mmCIF file of C-alpha atoms in Angstrom:
data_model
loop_
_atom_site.group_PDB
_atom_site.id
_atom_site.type_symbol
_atom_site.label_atom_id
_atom_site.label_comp_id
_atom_site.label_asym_id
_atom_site.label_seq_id
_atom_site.Cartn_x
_atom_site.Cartn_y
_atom_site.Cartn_z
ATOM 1 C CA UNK A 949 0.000 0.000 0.000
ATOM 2 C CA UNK A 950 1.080 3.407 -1.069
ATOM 3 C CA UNK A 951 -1.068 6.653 -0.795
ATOM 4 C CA UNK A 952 -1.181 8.071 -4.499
ATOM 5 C CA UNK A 953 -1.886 12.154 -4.226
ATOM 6 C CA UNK A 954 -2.620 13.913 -7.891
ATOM 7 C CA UNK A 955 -4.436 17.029 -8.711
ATOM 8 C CA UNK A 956 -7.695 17.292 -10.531
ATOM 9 C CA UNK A 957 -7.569 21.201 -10.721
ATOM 10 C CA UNK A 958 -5.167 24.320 -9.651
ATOM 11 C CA UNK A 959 -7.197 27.806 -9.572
ATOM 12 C CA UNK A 960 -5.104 30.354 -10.159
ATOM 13 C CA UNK A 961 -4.876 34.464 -10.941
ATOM 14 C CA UNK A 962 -4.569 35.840 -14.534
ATOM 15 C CA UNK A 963 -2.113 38.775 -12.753
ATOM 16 C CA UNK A 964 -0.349 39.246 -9.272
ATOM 17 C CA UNK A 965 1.813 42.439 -9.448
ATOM 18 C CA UNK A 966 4.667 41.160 -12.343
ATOM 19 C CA UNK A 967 3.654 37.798 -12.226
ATOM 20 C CA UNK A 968 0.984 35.823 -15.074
ATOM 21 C CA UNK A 969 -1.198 33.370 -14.067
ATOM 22 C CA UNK A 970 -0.467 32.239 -10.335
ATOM 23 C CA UNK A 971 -1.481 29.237 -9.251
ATOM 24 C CA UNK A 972 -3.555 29.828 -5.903
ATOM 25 C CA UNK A 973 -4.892 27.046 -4.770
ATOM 26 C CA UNK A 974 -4.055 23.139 -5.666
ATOM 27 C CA UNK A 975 -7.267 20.764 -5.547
ATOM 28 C CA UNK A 976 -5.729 17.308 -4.468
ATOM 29 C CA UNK A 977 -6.749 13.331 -4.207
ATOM 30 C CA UNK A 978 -5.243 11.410 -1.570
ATOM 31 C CA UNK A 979 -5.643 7.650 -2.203
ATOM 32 C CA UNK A 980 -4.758 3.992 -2.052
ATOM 33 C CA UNK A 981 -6.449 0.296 -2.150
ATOM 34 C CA UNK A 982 -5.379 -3.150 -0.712
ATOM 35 C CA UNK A 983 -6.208 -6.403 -2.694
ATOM 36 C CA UNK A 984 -7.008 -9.450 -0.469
ATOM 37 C CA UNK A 985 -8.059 -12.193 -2.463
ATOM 38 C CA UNK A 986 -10.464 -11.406 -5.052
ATOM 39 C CA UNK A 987 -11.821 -8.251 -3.098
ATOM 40 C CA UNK A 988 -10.111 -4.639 -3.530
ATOM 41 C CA UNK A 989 -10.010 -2.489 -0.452
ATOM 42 C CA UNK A 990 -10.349 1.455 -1.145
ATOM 43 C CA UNK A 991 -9.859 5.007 0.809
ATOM 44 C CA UNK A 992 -9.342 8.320 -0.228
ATOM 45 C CA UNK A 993 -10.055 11.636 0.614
ATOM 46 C CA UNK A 994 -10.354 15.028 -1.261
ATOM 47 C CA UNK A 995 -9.701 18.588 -0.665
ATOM 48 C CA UNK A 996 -8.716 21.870 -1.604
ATOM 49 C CA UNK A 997 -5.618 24.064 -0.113
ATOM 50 C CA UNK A 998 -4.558 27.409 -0.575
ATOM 51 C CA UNK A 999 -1.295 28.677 -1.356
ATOM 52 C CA UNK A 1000 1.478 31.280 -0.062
ATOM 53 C CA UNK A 1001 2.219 34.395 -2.048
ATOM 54 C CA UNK A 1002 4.098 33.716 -5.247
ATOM 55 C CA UNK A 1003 7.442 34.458 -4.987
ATOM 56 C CA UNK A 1004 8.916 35.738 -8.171
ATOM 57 C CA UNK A 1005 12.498 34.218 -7.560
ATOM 58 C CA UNK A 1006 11.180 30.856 -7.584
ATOM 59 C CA UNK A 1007 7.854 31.108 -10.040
ATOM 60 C CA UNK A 1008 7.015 28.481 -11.906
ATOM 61 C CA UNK A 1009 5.264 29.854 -15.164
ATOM 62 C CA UNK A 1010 2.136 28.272 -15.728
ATOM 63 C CA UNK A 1011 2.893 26.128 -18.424
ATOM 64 C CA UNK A 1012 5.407 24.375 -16.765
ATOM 65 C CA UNK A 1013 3.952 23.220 -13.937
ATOM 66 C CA UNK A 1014 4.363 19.380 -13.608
ATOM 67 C CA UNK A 1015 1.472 17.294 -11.289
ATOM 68 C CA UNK A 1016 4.505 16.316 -9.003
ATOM 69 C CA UNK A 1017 5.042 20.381 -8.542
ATOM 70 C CA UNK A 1018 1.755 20.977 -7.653
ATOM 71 C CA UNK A 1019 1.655 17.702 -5.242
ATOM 72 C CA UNK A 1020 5.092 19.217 -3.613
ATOM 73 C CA UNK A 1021 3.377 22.815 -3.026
ATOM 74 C CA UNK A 1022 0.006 21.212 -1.711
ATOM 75 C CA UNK A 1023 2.120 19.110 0.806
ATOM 76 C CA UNK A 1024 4.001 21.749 1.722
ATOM 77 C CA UNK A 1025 1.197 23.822 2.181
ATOM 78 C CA UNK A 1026 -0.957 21.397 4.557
ATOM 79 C CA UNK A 1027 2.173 20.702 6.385
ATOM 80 C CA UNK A 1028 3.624 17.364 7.389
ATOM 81 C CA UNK A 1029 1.060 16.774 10.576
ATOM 82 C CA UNK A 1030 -2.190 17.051 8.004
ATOM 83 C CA UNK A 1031 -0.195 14.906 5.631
ATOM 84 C CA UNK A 1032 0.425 12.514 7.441
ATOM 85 C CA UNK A 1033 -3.320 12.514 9.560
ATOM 86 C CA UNK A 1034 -4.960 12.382 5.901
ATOM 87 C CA UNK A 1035 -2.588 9.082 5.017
ATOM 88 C CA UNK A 1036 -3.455 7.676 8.544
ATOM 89 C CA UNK A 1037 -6.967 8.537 7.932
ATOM 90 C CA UNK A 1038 -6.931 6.358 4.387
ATOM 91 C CA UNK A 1039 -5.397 3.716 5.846
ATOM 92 C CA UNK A 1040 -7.839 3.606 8.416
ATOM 93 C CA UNK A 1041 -10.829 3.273 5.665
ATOM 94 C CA UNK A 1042 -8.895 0.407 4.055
ATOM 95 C CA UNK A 1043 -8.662 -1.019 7.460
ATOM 96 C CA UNK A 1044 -12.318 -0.593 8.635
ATOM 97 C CA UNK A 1045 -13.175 -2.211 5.330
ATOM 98 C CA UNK A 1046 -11.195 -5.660 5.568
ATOM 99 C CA UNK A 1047 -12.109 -6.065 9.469
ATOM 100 C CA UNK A 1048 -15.582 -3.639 9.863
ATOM 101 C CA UNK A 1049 -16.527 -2.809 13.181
ATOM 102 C CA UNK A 1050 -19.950 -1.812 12.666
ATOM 103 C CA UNK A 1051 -22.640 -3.421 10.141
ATOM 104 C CA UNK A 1052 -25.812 -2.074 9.325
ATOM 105 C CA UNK A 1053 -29.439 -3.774 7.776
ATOM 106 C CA UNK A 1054 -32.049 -5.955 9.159
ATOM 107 C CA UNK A 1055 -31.903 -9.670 10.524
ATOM 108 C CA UNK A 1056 -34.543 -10.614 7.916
#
């Protein structure tokens, strides 16, 4: 098991003093699955972060952003505690759906 993070969407600003379109804010997917068997095993979670002030000594122009840049800022801008609580937090789904805890339906 490995948590796989990519990024369905960055928003970003068409002008920020000298700089052209800034990226803002990263919209990320945290997720992973387990195989046991025949059955597959899924968590993930979703969300949306914002990001520090562009700094124009290390911009990265638009079109050459890379997933794995946008991954790296995202991180960095959750911060290794959430990071790592959102990977515990998948792992936990996977977990709760091998070996559930609670069950819910009728005895009929």
């Amino acid at each position: 098991m490995a948590i796989t993070w990519s990024v369905g969407c960055l928003d970003s600003t068409k002008t920020i003093g000298s700089l052209s379109d800034v990226v803002t804010t990263v919209h990320w997917t945290a997720s992973d699955s387990e195989t046991v068997g025949e059955d597959t095993y899924t968590g993930s979670l979703y969300g949306s972060v914002g990001l520090a002030d562009a700094d124009s000594s290390s911009f990265t122009a638009y079109g050459s952003i890379t997933e794995s840049d946008a991954i790296a800022w995202a991180k960095a801008a959750l911060g290794s505690d959430e990071v790592t609580r959102i990977e515990a937090n998948i792992t936990s789904q996977i977990t709760e759906a091998k070996t559930p805890t609670t069950t819910s339906g009728v005895p009929w």
